[in-house]
XYZ file of N, CA and C in Angstrom:
702
model
N -16.169 -8.565 10.090
C -15.362 -8.027 9.014
C -15.419 -8.953 7.800
N -15.659 -8.389 6.616
C -15.772 -9.195 5.422
C -14.389 -9.595 4.922
N -14.190 -10.892 4.591
C -12.885 -11.322 4.108
C -12.597 -10.800 2.712
N -11.319 -10.786 2.338
C -10.919 -10.365 1.004
C -11.382 -11.397 -0.008
N -11.335 -11.016 -1.285
C -11.729 -11.936 -2.349
C -10.567 -12.849 -2.719
N -10.801 -14.165 -2.630
C -9.749 -15.118 -2.962
C -9.445 -15.125 -4.452
N -10.348 -14.572 -5.267
C -10.148 -14.554 -6.717
C -9.451 -13.280 -7.201
N -9.332 -12.289 -6.349
C -8.727 -11.023 -6.762
C -7.237 -11.197 -7.029
N -6.696 -10.375 -7.922
C -5.264 -10.405 -8.225
C -4.584 -9.092 -7.855
N -5.339 -8.142 -7.356
C -4.775 -6.850 -6.936
C -5.654 -6.288 -5.821
N -5.079 -5.505 -4.918
C -5.860 -4.963 -3.806
C -6.880 -3.926 -4.266
N -7.994 -3.860 -3.557
C -8.994 -2.834 -3.814
C -8.499 -1.503 -3.260
N -9.210 -0.431 -3.580
C -8.848 0.885 -3.043
C -8.936 0.878 -1.518
N -9.950 0.218 -0.972
C -10.091 0.158 0.486
C -8.929 -0.595 1.119
N -8.500 -1.686 0.483
C -7.361 -2.439 1.007
C -6.099 -1.586 0.976
N -5.908 -0.844 -0.103
C -4.709 -0.014 -0.204
C -4.716 1.091 0.846
N -5.862 1.733 1.037
C -5.948 2.784 2.054
C -5.663 2.201 3.432
N -6.250 1.062 3.727
C -6.035 0.444 5.046
C -4.567 0.097 5.237
N -3.918 -0.422 4.188
C -2.504 -0.774 4.291
C -1.648 0.462 4.528
N -1.949 1.538 3.812
C -1.173 2.775 3.957
C -1.344 3.353 5.358
N -2.560 3.332 5.872
C -2.801 3.831 7.228
C -2.052 3.002 8.262
N -1.954 1.694 8.021
C -1.297 0.806 8.981
C 0.215 0.881 8.907
N 0.759 1.084 7.696
C 2.204 1.013 7.505
C 2.899 2.367 7.553
N 2.137 3.444 7.583
C 2.734 4.783 7.528
C 3.657 5.045 8.713
N 4.788 5.687 8.427
C 5.722 6.090 9.474
C 5.546 7.557 9.849
N 4.818 8.285 9.005
C 4.586 9.701 9.288
C 3.327 10.158 8.556
N 2.807 11.293 8.982
C 1.661 11.898 8.303
C 1.598 13.368 8.677
N 0.805 14.100 7.923
C 0.568 15.508 8.218
C -0.870 15.665 8.680
N -1.062 16.311 9.824
C -2.400 16.592 10.340
C -2.678 18.069 10.108
N -3.748 18.358 9.363
C -4.122 19.743 9.060
C -5.406 20.059 9.811
N -5.342 20.999 10.754
C -6.508 21.367 11.552
C -6.354 22.797 12.035
N -7.433 23.545 11.995
C -7.396 24.961 12.399
C -6.357 25.747 11.613
N -6.118 25.348 10.372
C -5.151 26.032 9.540
C -3.709 25.740 9.892
N -3.492 24.805 10.814
C -2.138 24.466 11.256
C -1.754 23.099 10.713
N -0.564 23.028 10.105
C -0.029 21.766 9.607
C 0.935 21.191 10.651
N 0.629 20.007 11.140
C 1.468 19.353 12.145
C 2.041 18.068 11.571
N 3.356 17.963 11.547
C 4.001 16.749 11.059
C 4.097 15.749 12.206
N 3.508 14.594 12.018
C 3.530 13.540 13.027
C 4.429 12.431 12.507
N 5.555 12.228 13.165
C 6.539 11.250 12.704
C 6.688 10.114 13.722
N 7.407 9.094 13.285
C 7.696 7.939 14.150
C 6.409 7.329 14.705
N 5.443 7.108 13.806
C 4.216 6.440 14.227
C 4.555 5.038 14.710
N 3.818 4.558 15.699
C 4.113 3.239 16.260
C 3.635 2.135 15.322
N 3.691 0.906 15.802
C 3.360 -0.242 14.966
C 1.922 -0.213 14.462
N 1.064 0.550 15.086
C -0.330 0.633 14.648
C -0.518 1.648 13.536
N 0.549 2.371 13.165
C 0.444 3.348 12.090
C -0.434 4.524 12.458
N -1.034 5.128 11.432
C -1.859 6.312 11.663
C -3.043 6.006 12.561
N -3.581 4.791 12.472
C -4.750 4.458 13.269
C -4.408 4.162 14.726
N -3.129 4.163 15.041
C -2.740 4.118 16.434
C -2.770 5.504 17.042
N -2.829 6.510 16.185
C -2.836 7.910 16.612
C -4.243 8.502 16.559
N -5.051 7.994 15.616
C -6.431 8.459 15.466
C -7.384 7.267 15.493
N -8.509 7.459 16.132
C -9.569 6.447 16.131
C -10.714 6.978 15.274
N -11.018 6.276 14.189
C -12.080 6.706 13.289
C -13.414 6.117 13.717
N -14.452 6.926 13.665
C -15.791 6.411 13.964
C -16.802 7.086 13.048
N -17.976 6.506 12.956
C -19.020 7.035 12.090
C -19.500 8.388 12.613
N -20.053 9.226 11.728
C -20.571 10.527 12.167
C -21.662 10.365 13.222
N -21.666 11.270 14.196
C -22.716 11.253 15.200
C -24.037 11.690 14.577
N -25.127 11.172 15.112
C -26.434 11.641 14.663
C -26.643 13.052 15.184
N -27.133 13.905 14.304
C -27.365 15.300 14.681
C -28.709 15.403 15.393
N -28.668 15.467 16.704
C -29.901 15.558 17.491
C -30.260 16.998 17.841
N -29.375 17.907 17.478
C -29.619 19.303 17.814
C -29.151 19.659 19.204
N -28.755 18.649 19.972
C -28.326 18.892 21.355
C -26.819 18.858 21.507
N -26.119 18.535 20.402
C -24.663 18.426 20.501
C -24.043 19.816 20.602
N -23.296 20.050 21.662
C -22.730 21.381 21.889
C -21.216 21.381 21.788
N -20.626 20.213 21.628
C -19.170 20.152 21.584
C -18.640 20.882 20.354
N -17.472 21.431 20.497
C -16.814 22.104 19.375
C -16.531 21.104 18.273
N -16.783 21.489 17.040
C -16.510 20.624 15.894
C -15.374 21.259 15.103
N -14.244 20.564 15.089
C -13.038 21.095 14.453
C -12.696 20.246 13.227
N -12.790 20.820 12.033
C -12.430 20.060 10.829
C -10.964 19.626 10.880
N -10.687 18.429 10.365
C -9.322 17.911 10.367
C -9.089 17.116 9.088
N -7.858 17.102 8.652
C -7.480 16.316 7.469
C -6.153 15.627 7.730
N -6.117 14.322 7.490
C -4.889 13.550 7.608
C -4.339 13.340 6.204
N -3.055 13.611 6.012
C -2.427 13.450 4.707
C -1.269 12.467 4.830
N -1.284 11.432 4.009
C -0.237 10.416 4.037
C 0.253 10.161 2.619
N 1.544 9.899 2.491
C 2.149 9.601 1.195
C 2.751 8.209 1.240
N 2.364 7.394 0.275
C 2.878 6.024 0.178
C 4.079 6.033 -0.761
N 5.265 5.782 -0.218
C 6.510 5.860 -0.989
C 7.120 4.469 -1.117
N 7.522 4.112 -2.329
C 8.153 2.814 -2.556
C 9.436 2.721 -1.750
N 9.683 1.600 -1.095
C 10.895 1.454 -0.286
C 12.147 1.174 -1.108
N 11.973 0.870 -2.373
C 13.105 0.587 -3.258
C 13.399 1.807 -4.132
N 14.641 1.934 -4.642
C 15.036 3.143 -5.382
C 14.553 3.168 -6.830
N 13.241 3.040 -7.015
C 12.674 3.064 -8.356
C 12.481 4.500 -8.828
N 12.259 4.657 -10.102
C 11.898 5.968 -10.645
C 10.450 6.262 -10.249
N 10.188 7.471 -9.772
C 8.836 7.833 -9.363
C 8.406 7.067 -8.129
N 9.009 7.366 -6.997
C 8.815 6.543 -5.802
C 7.462 6.742 -5.118
N 6.773 7.844 -5.395
C 5.458 8.053 -4.768
C 4.443 7.132 -5.438
N 3.942 6.187 -4.680
C 2.988 5.220 -5.225
C 1.546 5.698 -5.079
N 1.277 6.430 -4.016
C -0.094 6.901 -3.794
C -0.090 7.970 -2.711
N -1.172 8.707 -2.670
C -1.417 9.669 -1.590
C -2.809 9.400 -1.030
N -2.926 9.522 0.272
C -4.206 9.302 0.944
C -4.548 10.522 1.777
N -5.800 10.966 1.674
C -6.305 12.038 2.526
C -7.563 11.535 3.220
N -7.579 11.689 4.522
C -8.745 11.313 5.316
C -9.263 12.574 5.993
N -10.502 12.927 5.715
C -11.082 14.129 6.305
C -12.125 13.743 7.342
N -12.342 14.655 8.285
C -13.322 14.394 9.325
C -13.441 15.563 10.270
N -13.949 15.277 11.453
C -14.211 16.315 12.449
C -13.742 15.832 13.816
N -13.132 16.728 14.583
C -12.735 16.448 15.960
C -13.689 17.152 16.914
N -13.807 16.626 18.122
C -14.667 17.242 19.123
C -13.953 18.361 19.884
N -12.644 18.475 19.666
C -11.840 19.502 20.331
C -10.625 19.787 19.457
N -9.961 20.922 19.632
C -8.765 21.212 18.840
C -7.739 20.099 18.947
N -7.045 19.848 17.864
C -6.070 18.763 17.818
C -4.904 19.026 18.761
N -4.532 18.000 19.514
C -3.418 18.095 20.453
C -2.374 17.053 20.061
N -1.272 17.507 19.479
C -0.232 16.589 19.023
C 0.449 15.862 20.172
N 0.324 16.380 21.385
C 0.979 15.773 22.538
C 0.042 14.869 23.344
N -1.158 14.643 22.832
C -2.121 13.826 23.571
C -1.564 12.424 23.800
N -1.773 11.899 24.996
C -1.252 10.578 25.346
C -2.088 9.467 24.732
N -3.365 9.723 24.513
C -4.258 8.719 23.942
C -4.573 9.068 22.493
N -5.109 8.081 21.762
C -5.481 8.320 20.375
C -6.613 9.342 20.314
N -6.627 10.110 19.248
C -7.618 11.165 19.061
C -8.846 10.610 18.363
N -10.022 10.889 18.919
C -11.276 10.420 18.333
C -11.643 11.330 17.162
N -11.864 10.724 15.996
C -12.115 11.487 14.778
C -13.384 10.997 14.104
N -14.334 11.903 13.933
C -15.564 11.586 13.207
C -15.240 11.541 11.715
N -15.410 10.392 11.114
C -14.972 10.151 9.733
C -15.846 10.900 8.724
N -15.176 11.518 7.756
C -15.879 12.157 6.648
C -15.735 11.324 5.393
N -14.509 11.302 4.853
C -14.217 10.456 3.695
C -12.708 10.239 3.583
N -12.366 9.201 2.859
C -10.965 8.923 2.547
C -10.820 8.958 1.027
N -9.720 9.534 0.570
C -9.471 9.640 -0.861
C -8.107 9.040 -1.173
N -8.092 8.116 -2.110
C -6.849 7.507 -2.586
C -6.532 8.084 -3.955
N -5.332 8.638 -4.116
C -4.887 9.156 -5.406
C -3.642 8.396 -5.834
N -3.720 7.759 -6.995
C -2.580 7.014 -7.520
C -2.558 7.128 -9.039
N -1.780 6.280 -9.693
C -1.641 6.355 -11.143
C -2.955 6.102 -11.864
N -3.894 5.419 -11.208
C -5.184 5.127 -11.835
C -6.195 6.251 -11.645
N -5.855 7.253 -10.831
C -6.772 8.358 -10.612
C -7.142 8.514 -9.153
N -8.338 9.034 -8.931
C -8.809 9.329 -7.578
C -9.988 8.416 -7.232
N -9.925 7.808 -6.040
C -10.981 6.901 -5.593
C -11.403 7.284 -4.178
N -12.716 7.353 -3.959
C -13.245 7.677 -2.642
C -13.584 6.381 -1.908
N -13.214 6.322 -0.637
C -13.408 5.122 0.172
C -14.210 5.485 1.413
N -15.246 4.718 1.671
C -16.105 4.985 2.821
C -15.564 4.302 4.079
N -16.078 4.737 5.223
C -15.690 4.102 6.482
C -16.172 2.648 6.503
N -17.350 2.409 5.950
C -17.867 1.039 5.908
C -16.919 0.137 5.128
N -16.404 0.627 3.989
C -15.482 -0.177 3.179
C -14.192 -0.457 3.942
N -13.698 0.533 4.677
C -12.475 0.331 5.460
C -12.693 -0.693 6.569
N -13.816 -0.573 7.259
C -14.087 -1.479 8.372
C -14.370 -2.903 7.895
N -14.843 -3.031 6.639
C -15.178 -4.351 6.108
C -13.990 -5.031 5.446
N -12.842 -4.378 5.454
C -11.666 -4.884 4.763
C -10.627 -5.404 5.750
N -10.153 -6.607 5.518
C -9.087 -7.157 6.348
C -7.763 -6.480 6.025
N -6.943 -6.268 7.041
C -5.618 -5.700 6.812
C -4.740 -6.719 6.096
N -4.090 -6.288 5.050
C -3.170 -7.148 4.314
C -2.050 -7.588 5.258
N -1.830 -8.899 5.428
C -0.804 -9.362 6.374
C 0.616 -8.954 5.983
N 0.811 -8.543 4.729
C 2.143 -8.129 4.278
C 2.381 -6.636 4.492
N 1.328 -5.865 4.709
C 1.403 -4.402 4.697
C 2.537 -3.828 5.544
N 2.627 -4.230 6.803
C 3.619 -3.619 7.691
C 5.012 -4.226 7.533
N 5.132 -5.296 6.749
C 6.434 -5.939 6.523
C 6.958 -5.699 5.118
N 6.140 -5.098 4.270
C 6.491 -4.947 2.854
C 7.818 -4.243 2.639
N 8.033 -3.108 3.304
C 9.252 -2.326 3.081
C 10.498 -3.149 3.372
N 10.519 -3.831 4.519
C 11.676 -4.644 4.868
C 11.881 -5.795 3.912
N 10.797 -6.413 3.459
C 10.909 -7.544 2.550
C 11.453 -7.117 1.189
N 10.978 -5.986 0.669
C 11.435 -5.530 -0.646
C 12.889 -5.062 -0.616
N 13.263 -4.329 0.431
C 14.654 -3.874 0.504
C 15.595 -5.058 0.696
N 15.171 -6.054 1.448
C 15.977 -7.270 1.619
C 16.139 -7.978 0.269
N 15.073 -8.015 -0.499
C 15.115 -8.651 -1.815
C 16.119 -7.955 -2.722
N 16.094 -6.625 -2.735
C 16.975 -5.854 -3.613
C 18.417 -5.865 -3.116
N 18.610 -5.706 -1.821
C 19.967 -5.580 -1.279
C 20.701 -6.913 -1.163
N 19.976 -7.974 -0.832
C 20.635 -9.247 -0.533
C 20.351 -10.366 -1.530
N 19.378 -10.155 -2.414
C 19.041 -11.205 -3.373
C 18.783 -10.589 -4.747
N 19.752 -9.849 -5.236
C 19.586 -9.146 -6.514
C 19.378 -10.097 -7.691
N 19.768 -11.355 -7.534
C 19.605 -12.320 -8.620
C 18.146 -12.709 -8.826
N 17.294 -12.372 -7.868
C 15.886 -12.769 -7.949
C 15.136 -11.992 -9.035
N 15.442 -10.702 -9.180
C 14.694 -9.877 -10.135
C 14.831 -10.379 -11.570
N 16.047 -10.693 -12.069
C 16.135 -11.255 -13.423
C 15.314 -12.526 -13.583
N 15.233 -13.327 -12.538
C 14.408 -14.525 -12.607
C 12.929 -14.164 -12.735
N 12.479 -13.210 -11.928
C 11.081 -12.801 -11.988
C 10.726 -12.210 -13.344
N 11.695 -11.573 -13.991
C 11.446 -10.999 -15.313
C 11.063 -12.061 -16.331
N 11.466 -13.292 -16.090
C 11.115 -14.367 -17.013
C 9.611 -14.630 -17.042
N 8.904 -14.160 -16.027
C 7.460 -14.350 -15.959
C 6.683 -13.240 -16.651
N 7.360 -12.170 -17.037
C 6.687 -11.020 -17.641
C 6.329 -11.339 -19.088
N 5.059 -11.135 -19.441
C 4.597 -11.310 -20.806
C 3.844 -10.073 -21.256
N 4.167 -9.506 -22.447
C 5.284 -9.938 -23.300
C 6.619 -9.637 -22.639
N 7.640 -10.382 -23.031
C 8.953 -10.218 -22.426
C 9.479 -8.817 -22.700
N 10.076 -8.143 -21.702
C 10.594 -6.781 -21.902
C 11.573 -6.724 -23.066
N 11.481 -5.645 -23.848
C 12.388 -5.536 -24.994
C 13.759 -5.042 -24.543
N 14.665 -4.976 -25.483
C 16.058 -4.638 -25.174
C 16.248 -3.192 -24.742
N 15.219 -2.357 -24.893
C 15.349 -0.952 -24.496
C 15.158 -0.713 -23.016
N 14.802 -1.739 -22.261
C 14.603 -1.579 -20.824
C 15.933 -1.316 -20.127
N 15.944 -0.299 -19.268
C 17.167 0.051 -18.543
C 17.355 -0.813 -17.301
N 16.289 -1.014 -16.540
C 16.378 -1.856 -15.349
C 14.975 -2.197 -14.869
N 14.898 -3.162 -13.976
C 13.635 -3.544 -13.343
C 13.878 -3.725 -11.856
N 12.936 -3.260 -11.058
C 13.030 -3.378 -9.611
C 11.639 -3.679 -9.045
N 11.569 -4.414 -7.953
C 10.261 -4.576 -7.297
C 9.828 -3.244 -6.698
N 8.594 -2.863 -6.950
C 8.096 -1.590 -6.456
C 7.027 -1.772 -5.389
N 6.415 -2.965 -5.340
C 5.360 -3.207 -4.358
C 5.167 -4.702 -4.155
N 4.644 -5.033 -2.989
C 4.250 -6.407 -2.687
C 3.023 -6.344 -1.785
N 2.046 -7.164 -2.088
C 0.854 -7.257 -1.263
C 0.427 -8.702 -1.205
N -0.680 -8.972 -0.578
C -1.116 -10.350 -0.396
C -1.414 -11.063 -1.714
N -1.593 -10.288 -2.787
C -1.953 -10.876 -4.072
C -0.758 -11.127 -4.993
N 0.380 -10.507 -4.727
C 1.521 -10.720 -5.600
C 2.585 -9.648 -5.486
N 3.533 -9.707 -6.426
C 4.652 -8.765 -6.489
C 4.487 -7.898 -7.723
N 4.830 -6.621 -7.601
C 4.784 -5.707 -8.741
C 6.195 -5.259 -9.084
N 6.582 -5.439 -10.344
C 7.878 -4.977 -10.837
C 7.685 -3.676 -11.603
N 8.620 -2.759 -11.441
C 8.623 -1.532 -12.255
C 9.692 -1.670 -13.319
N 9.276 -1.634 -14.566
C 10.191 -1.717 -15.700
C 10.486 -0.300 -16.174
N 11.753 0.077 -16.124
C 12.138 1.449 -16.457
C 12.809 1.505 -17.829
N 12.341 2.467 -18.635
C 12.875 2.710 -19.977
C 13.445 4.126 -20.012
N 14.143 4.516 -21.072
C 14.782 5.838 -21.084
C 13.844 6.998 -20.754
N 12.610 6.958 -21.249
C 11.720 8.102 -21.049
C 10.399 7.740 -20.374
N 10.261 6.520 -19.934
C 9.009 6.117 -19.311
C 9.236 4.887 -18.439
N 8.191 4.456 -17.796
C 8.239 3.212 -17.037
C 6.821 2.669 -16.926
N 6.711 1.379 -16.672
C 5.395 0.813 -16.387
C 5.538 -0.351 -15.439
N 4.447 -0.648 -14.764
C 4.453 -1.686 -13.731
C 3.800 -2.963 -14.240
N 4.342 -4.085 -13.792
C 3.818 -5.402 -14.158
C 3.575 -6.198 -12.882
N 2.373 -6.735 -12.748
C 2.048 -7.535 -11.567
C 2.309 -9.008 -11.843
N 2.921 -9.662 -10.883
C 3.136 -11.102 -10.923
C 2.320 -11.693 -9.779
N 1.154 -12.222 -10.067
C 0.261 -12.688 -8.997
C 0.732 -13.983 -8.352
N 0.488 -14.079 -7.050
C 0.717 -15.328 -6.346
C -0.349 -16.337 -6.776
N -0.058 -17.610 -6.574
C -1.025 -18.641 -6.928
C -2.302 -18.477 -6.126
N -2.158 -18.179 -4.849
C -3.302 -17.880 -3.986
C -2.928 -16.695 -3.095
N -3.897 -15.870 -2.701
C -3.589 -14.723 -1.839
C -3.020 -15.171 -0.494
N -2.098 -14.372 0.023
C -1.476 -14.639 1.317
C -2.465 -14.307 2.426
N -2.640 -15.221 3.351
C -3.521 -14.978 4.495
C -2.741 -14.836 5.795
N -1.431 -15.137 5.747
C -0.557 -15.012 6.911
C 0.831 -14.646 6.404
N 1.540 -13.810 7.128
C 2.841 -13.329 6.680
C 3.813 -14.480 6.409
N 3.671 -15.591 7.124
C 4.569 -16.725 6.929
C 4.396 -17.381 5.555
N 3.319 -17.060 4.865
C 3.082 -17.624 3.539
C 3.779 -16.836 2.434
N 4.268 -15.638 2.746
C 4.851 -14.776 1.716
C 6.096 -15.403 1.090
N 7.004 -15.904 1.928
C 8.229 -16.514 1.418
C 7.956 -17.673 0.480
N 7.133 -18.645 0.879
C 6.821 -19.750 -0.019
C 6.164 -19.303 -1.330
N 5.347 -18.253 -1.275
C 4.715 -17.774 -2.507
C 5.747 -17.175 -3.460
N 6.723 -16.456 -2.915
C 7.791 -15.905 -3.760
C 8.624 -17.031 -4.351
N 8.934 -18.021 -3.534
C 9.698 -19.177 -4.028
C 8.929 -19.910 -5.121
N 7.605 -19.943 -5.019
C 6.790 -20.588 -6.054
C 6.904 -19.827 -7.377
N 6.921 -18.488 -7.307
C 7.118 -17.700 -8.525
C 8.483 -17.998 -9.151
N 9.521 -18.065 -8.318
C 10.868 -18.323 -8.813
C 10.973 -19.729 -9.417
N 10.303 -20.680 -8.810
C 10.310 -22.044 -9.345
C 9.665 -22.076 -10.722
N 8.570 -21.346 -10.874
C 7.913 -21.276 -12.177
C 8.815 -20.623 -13.210
N 9.521 -19.565 -12.801
C 10.429 -18.870 -13.719
C 11.552 -19.788 -14.181
N 12.118 -20.537 -13.265
C 13.199 -21.467 -13.636
C 12.676 -22.566 -14.562
N 11.465 -23.029 -14.300
C 10.892 -24.082 -15.125
C 10.657 -23.591 -16.559
N 10.226 -22.343 -16.695
C 10.021 -21.778 -18.033
C 11.316 -21.779 -18.816
N 12.407 -21.413 -18.150
C 13.716 -21.366 -18.811
C 14.155 -22.761 -19.238
N 14.008 -23.728 -18.351
C 14.490 -25.077 -18.627
C 13.670 -25.795 -19.694
N 12.396 -25.448 -19.783
C 11.535 -26.141 -20.752
C 11.473 -25.435 -22.096
N 12.206 -24.319 -22.206
C 12.285 -23.642 -23.486
C 11.098 -22.751 -23.806
N 10.262 -22.444 -22.793
C 9.104 -21.594 -23.031
C 9.426 -20.109 -22.829
N 10.625 -19.816 -22.431
C 11.019 -18.425 -22.187
C 11.167 -17.684 -23.501
N 10.488 -16.542 -23.585
C 10.633 -15.709 -24.775
C 11.919 -14.914 -24.655
N 12.580 -14.669 -25.742
C 13.815 -13.889 -25.704
C 13.790 -12.825 -26.787
């Protein structure tokens, strides 16, 4: 598996798709014209329910039934921001038999393509890109970490705002963390009729979940230092 880029400041489309597949709590499976809602996914996420593999070589001897299938997942911000849908992912492929929602084992799925749709548009992700991408160590803990930040440490967000350049103007209604990944924290700045996101990158990408706390504290230390040294814009 190819490691992530230590120089990157934001996740690639493949990293985002992999994170969404791993962290999803539910998804919709569309097969044979039937929409099946699959909820309460286990710790392995969608990939604990489906096993993706490369397309079989067509030798002309394959007689198994080929059933088209589509997995639909929605990535929703865990915090109460405006516009909580962060992305949508669709994974298409083929099953060797009709989909069985009650199957005890994971379903084998011949991969077709994955599509990520977000504010930047639509991006297609190959199976090779997914397999070559390391899972973000923050992915499955992100929701709990962000809600803990908002519910129990509300004083942190004003501090993080000190790192935003240019400094938000007086028309901003509020700011909330909308995402966190191995590369940094994203704040959503909300205005009366619009909003936009600002990334605050970590000094170095997180390679283990235990590094997330120290990286956040490093951002806060920098924010406090800016205030004390008079470099804070107002």
